[in-house]
mmCIF file with all atom_site columns, C-alpha atoms in Angstrom:
data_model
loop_
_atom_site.group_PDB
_atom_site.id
_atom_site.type_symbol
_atom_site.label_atom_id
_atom_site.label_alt_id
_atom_site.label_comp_id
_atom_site.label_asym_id
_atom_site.label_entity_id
_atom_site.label_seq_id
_atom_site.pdbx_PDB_ins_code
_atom_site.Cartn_x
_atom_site.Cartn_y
_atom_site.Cartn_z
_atom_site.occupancy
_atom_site.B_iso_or_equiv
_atom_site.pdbx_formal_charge
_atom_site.auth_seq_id
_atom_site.auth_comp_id
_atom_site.auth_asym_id
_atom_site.auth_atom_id
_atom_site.pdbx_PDB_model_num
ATOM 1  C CA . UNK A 1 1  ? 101.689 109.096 76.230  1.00 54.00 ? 1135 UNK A CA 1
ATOM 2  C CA . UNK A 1 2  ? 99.324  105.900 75.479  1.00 63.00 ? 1136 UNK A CA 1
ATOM 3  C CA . UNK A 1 3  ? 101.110 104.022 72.651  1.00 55.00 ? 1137 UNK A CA 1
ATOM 4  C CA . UNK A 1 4  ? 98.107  103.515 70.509  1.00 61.00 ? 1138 UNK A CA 1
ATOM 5  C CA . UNK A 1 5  ? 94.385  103.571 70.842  1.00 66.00 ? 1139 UNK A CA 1
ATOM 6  C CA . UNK A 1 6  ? 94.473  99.932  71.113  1.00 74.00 ? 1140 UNK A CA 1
ATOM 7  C CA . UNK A 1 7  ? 95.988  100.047 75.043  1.00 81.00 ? 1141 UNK A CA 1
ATOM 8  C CA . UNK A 1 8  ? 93.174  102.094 75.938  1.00 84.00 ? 1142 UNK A CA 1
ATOM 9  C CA . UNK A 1 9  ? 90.773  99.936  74.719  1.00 87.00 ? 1143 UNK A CA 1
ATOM 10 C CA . UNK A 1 10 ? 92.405  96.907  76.548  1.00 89.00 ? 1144 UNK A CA 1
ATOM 11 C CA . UNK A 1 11 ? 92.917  99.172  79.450  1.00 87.00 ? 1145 UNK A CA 1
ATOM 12 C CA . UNK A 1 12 ? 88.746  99.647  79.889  1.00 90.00 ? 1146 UNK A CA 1
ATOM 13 C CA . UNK A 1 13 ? 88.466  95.822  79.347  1.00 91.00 ? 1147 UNK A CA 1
ATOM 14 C CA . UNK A 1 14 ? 90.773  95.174  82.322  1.00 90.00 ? 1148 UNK A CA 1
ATOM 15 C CA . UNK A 1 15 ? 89.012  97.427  83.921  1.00 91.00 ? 1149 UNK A CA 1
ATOM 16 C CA . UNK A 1 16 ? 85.912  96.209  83.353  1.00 92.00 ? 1150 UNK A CA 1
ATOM 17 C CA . UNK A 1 17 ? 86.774  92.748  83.880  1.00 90.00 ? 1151 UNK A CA 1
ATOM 18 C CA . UNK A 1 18 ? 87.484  93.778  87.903  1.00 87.00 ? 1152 UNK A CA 1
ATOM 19 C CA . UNK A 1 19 ? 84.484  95.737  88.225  1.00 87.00 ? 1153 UNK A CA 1
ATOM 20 C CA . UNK A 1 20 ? 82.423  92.452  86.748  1.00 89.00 ? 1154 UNK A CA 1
ATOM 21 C CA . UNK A 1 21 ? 84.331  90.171  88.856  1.00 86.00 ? 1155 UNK A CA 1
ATOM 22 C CA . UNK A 1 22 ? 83.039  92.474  92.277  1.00 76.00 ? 1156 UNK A CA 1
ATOM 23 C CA . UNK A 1 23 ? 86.957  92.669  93.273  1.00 75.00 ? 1157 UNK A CA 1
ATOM 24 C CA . UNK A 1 24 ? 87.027  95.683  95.647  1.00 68.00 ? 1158 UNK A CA 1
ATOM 25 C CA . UNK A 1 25 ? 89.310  98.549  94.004  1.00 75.00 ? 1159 UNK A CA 1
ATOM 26 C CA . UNK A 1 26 ? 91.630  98.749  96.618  1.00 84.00 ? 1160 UNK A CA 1
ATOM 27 C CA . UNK A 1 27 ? 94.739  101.399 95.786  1.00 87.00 ? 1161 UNK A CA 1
ATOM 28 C CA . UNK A 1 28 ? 96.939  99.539  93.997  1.00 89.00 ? 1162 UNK A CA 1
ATOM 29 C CA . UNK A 1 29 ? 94.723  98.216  91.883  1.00 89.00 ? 1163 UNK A CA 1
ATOM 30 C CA . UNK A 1 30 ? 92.939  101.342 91.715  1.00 91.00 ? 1164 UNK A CA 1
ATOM 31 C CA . UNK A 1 31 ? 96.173  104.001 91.311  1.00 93.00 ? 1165 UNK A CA 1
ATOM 32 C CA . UNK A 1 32 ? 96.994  100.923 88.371  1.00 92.00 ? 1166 UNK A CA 1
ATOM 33 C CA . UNK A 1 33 ? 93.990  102.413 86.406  1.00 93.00 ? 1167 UNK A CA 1
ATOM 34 C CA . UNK A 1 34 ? 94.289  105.678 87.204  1.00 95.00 ? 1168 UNK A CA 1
ATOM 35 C CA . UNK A 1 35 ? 97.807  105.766 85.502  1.00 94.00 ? 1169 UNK A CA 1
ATOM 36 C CA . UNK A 1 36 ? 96.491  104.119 82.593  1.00 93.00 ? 1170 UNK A CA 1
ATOM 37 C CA . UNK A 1 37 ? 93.384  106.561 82.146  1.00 94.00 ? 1171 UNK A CA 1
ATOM 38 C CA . UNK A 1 38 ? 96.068  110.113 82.719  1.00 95.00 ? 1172 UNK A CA 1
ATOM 39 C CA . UNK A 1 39 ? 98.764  108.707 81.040  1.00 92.00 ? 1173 UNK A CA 1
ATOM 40 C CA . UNK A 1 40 ? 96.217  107.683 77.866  1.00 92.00 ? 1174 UNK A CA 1
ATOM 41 C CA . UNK A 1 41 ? 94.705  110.936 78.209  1.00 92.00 ? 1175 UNK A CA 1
ATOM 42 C CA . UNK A 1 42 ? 91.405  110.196 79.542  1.00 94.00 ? 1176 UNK A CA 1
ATOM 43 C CA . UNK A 1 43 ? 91.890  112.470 82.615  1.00 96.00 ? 1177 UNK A CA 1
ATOM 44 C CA . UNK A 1 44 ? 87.745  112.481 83.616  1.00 97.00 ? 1178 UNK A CA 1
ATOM 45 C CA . UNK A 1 45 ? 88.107  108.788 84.215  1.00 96.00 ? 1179 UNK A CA 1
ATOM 46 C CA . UNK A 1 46 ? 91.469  109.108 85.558  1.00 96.00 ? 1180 UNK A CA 1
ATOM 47 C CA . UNK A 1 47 ? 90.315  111.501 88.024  1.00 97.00 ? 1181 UNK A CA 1
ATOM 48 C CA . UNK A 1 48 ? 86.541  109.966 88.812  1.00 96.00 ? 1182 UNK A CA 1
ATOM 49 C CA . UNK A 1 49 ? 88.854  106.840 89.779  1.00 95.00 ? 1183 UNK A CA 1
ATOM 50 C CA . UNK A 1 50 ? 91.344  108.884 91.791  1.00 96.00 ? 1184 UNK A CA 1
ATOM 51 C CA . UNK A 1 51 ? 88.494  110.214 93.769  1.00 95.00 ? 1185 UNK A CA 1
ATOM 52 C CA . UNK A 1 52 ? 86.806  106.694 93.997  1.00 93.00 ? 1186 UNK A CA 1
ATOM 53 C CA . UNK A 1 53 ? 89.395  104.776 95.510  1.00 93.00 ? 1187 UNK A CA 1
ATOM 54 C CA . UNK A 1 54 ? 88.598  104.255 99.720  1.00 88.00 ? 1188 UNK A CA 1
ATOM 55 C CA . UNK A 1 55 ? 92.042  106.452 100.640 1.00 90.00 ? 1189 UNK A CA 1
ATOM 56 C CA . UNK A 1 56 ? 94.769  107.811 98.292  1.00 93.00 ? 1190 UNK A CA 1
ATOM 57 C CA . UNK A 1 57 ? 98.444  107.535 98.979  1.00 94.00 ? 1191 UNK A CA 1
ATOM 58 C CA . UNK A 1 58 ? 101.253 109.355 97.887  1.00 95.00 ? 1192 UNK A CA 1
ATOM 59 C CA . UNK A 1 59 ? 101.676 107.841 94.054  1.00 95.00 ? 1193 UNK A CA 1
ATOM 60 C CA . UNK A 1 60 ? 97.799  107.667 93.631  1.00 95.00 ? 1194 UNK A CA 1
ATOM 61 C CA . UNK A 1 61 ? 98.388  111.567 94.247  1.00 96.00 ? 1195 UNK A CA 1
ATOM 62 C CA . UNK A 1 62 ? 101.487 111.733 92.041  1.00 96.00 ? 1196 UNK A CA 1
ATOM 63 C CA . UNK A 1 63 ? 99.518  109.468 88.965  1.00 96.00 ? 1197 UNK A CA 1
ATOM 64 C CA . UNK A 1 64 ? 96.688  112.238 88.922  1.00 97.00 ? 1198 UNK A CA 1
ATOM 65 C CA . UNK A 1 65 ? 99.282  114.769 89.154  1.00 97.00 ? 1199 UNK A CA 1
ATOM 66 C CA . UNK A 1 66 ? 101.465 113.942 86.570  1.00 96.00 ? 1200 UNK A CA 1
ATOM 67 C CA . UNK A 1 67 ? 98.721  112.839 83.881  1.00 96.00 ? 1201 UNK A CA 1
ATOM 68 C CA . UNK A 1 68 ? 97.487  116.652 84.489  1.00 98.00 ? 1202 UNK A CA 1
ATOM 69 C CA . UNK A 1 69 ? 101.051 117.940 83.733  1.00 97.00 ? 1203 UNK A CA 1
ATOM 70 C CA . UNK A 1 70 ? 102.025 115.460 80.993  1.00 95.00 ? 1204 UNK A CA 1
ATOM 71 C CA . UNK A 1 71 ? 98.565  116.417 79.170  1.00 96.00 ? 1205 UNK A CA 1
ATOM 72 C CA . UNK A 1 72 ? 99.517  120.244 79.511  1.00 96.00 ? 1206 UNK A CA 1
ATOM 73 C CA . UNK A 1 73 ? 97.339  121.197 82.736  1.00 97.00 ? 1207 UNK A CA 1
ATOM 74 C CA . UNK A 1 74 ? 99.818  122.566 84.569  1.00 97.00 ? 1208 UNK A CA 1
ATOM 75 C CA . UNK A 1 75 ? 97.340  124.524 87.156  1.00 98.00 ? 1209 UNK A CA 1
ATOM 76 C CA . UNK A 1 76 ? 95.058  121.582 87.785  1.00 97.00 ? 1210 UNK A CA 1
ATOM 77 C CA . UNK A 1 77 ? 98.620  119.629 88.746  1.00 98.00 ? 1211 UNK A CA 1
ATOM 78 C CA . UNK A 1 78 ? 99.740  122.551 91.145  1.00 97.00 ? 1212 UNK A CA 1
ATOM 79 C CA . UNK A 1 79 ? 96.563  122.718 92.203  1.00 98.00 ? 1213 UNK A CA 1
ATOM 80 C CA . UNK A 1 80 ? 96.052  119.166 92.947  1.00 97.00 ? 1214 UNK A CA 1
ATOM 81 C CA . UNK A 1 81 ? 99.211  119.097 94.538  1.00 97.00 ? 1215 UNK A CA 1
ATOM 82 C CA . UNK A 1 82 ? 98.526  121.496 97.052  1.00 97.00 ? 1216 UNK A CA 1
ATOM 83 C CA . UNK A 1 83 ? 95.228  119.639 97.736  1.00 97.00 ? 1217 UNK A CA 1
ATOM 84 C CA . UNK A 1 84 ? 97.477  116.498 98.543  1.00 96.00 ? 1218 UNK A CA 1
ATOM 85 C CA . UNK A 1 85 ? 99.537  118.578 101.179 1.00 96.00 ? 1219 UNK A CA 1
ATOM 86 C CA . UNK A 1 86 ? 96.879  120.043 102.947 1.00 96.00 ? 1220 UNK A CA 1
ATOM 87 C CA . UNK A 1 87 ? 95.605  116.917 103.364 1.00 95.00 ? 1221 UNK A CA 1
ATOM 88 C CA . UNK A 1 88 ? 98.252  115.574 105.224 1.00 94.00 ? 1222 UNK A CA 1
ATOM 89 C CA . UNK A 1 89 ? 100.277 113.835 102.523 1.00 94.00 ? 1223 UNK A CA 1
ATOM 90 C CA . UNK A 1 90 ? 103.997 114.692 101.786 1.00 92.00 ? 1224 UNK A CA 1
ATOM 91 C CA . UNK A 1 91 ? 105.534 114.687 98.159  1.00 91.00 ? 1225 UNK A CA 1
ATOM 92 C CA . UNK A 1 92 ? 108.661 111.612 98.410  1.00 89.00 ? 1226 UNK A CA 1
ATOM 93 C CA . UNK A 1 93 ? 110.582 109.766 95.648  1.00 79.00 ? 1227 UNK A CA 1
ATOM 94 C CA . UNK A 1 94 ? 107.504 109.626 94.058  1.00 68.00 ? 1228 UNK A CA 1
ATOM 95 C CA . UNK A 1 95 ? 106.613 112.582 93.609  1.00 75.00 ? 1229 UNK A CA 1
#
């Protein structure tokens, strides 16, 4: 998944670089990180960003999703994913 400990490191400092700088996570930004964090492996930070960000769109939905099923939580993924439909938002490409 994360090619070597070294991304994640410079992964926090980017993130903590926009946090310093008071830029407002919107969802790009914000689905950005959460990629990094699932696909790295840190799914609690992944998923405390997820639910952090002011509205989540289809691939914010699909980055949580997949780092739960690339890191072998398979239920938390199918879970997740029904949580994303019953709140109103259809699986596309993306997904």
């Amino acid at each position: 998944a994360c090619g070597s400990i070294g991304a994640i490191q410079q992964g926090r400092l980017i993130h903590n670089q926009i946090i310093q700088s008071g830029l407002e996570l919107d969802v790009a930004v914000g689905t950005t990180l959460v990629d990094m964090y699932a696909k790295c492996g840190d799914l609690e930070q992944a998923r405390k960003l997820f639910e952090s960000l002011p509205n989540q769109d289809v691939v914010s939905w699909g980055a949580m999703i997949a780092g739960y099923a690339l890191h072998g939580h398979g239920l938390l993924a199918l879970e997740l994913f029904q949580k994303m439909q019953l709140g109103g938002i259809e699986p596309n490409g993306a997904i």
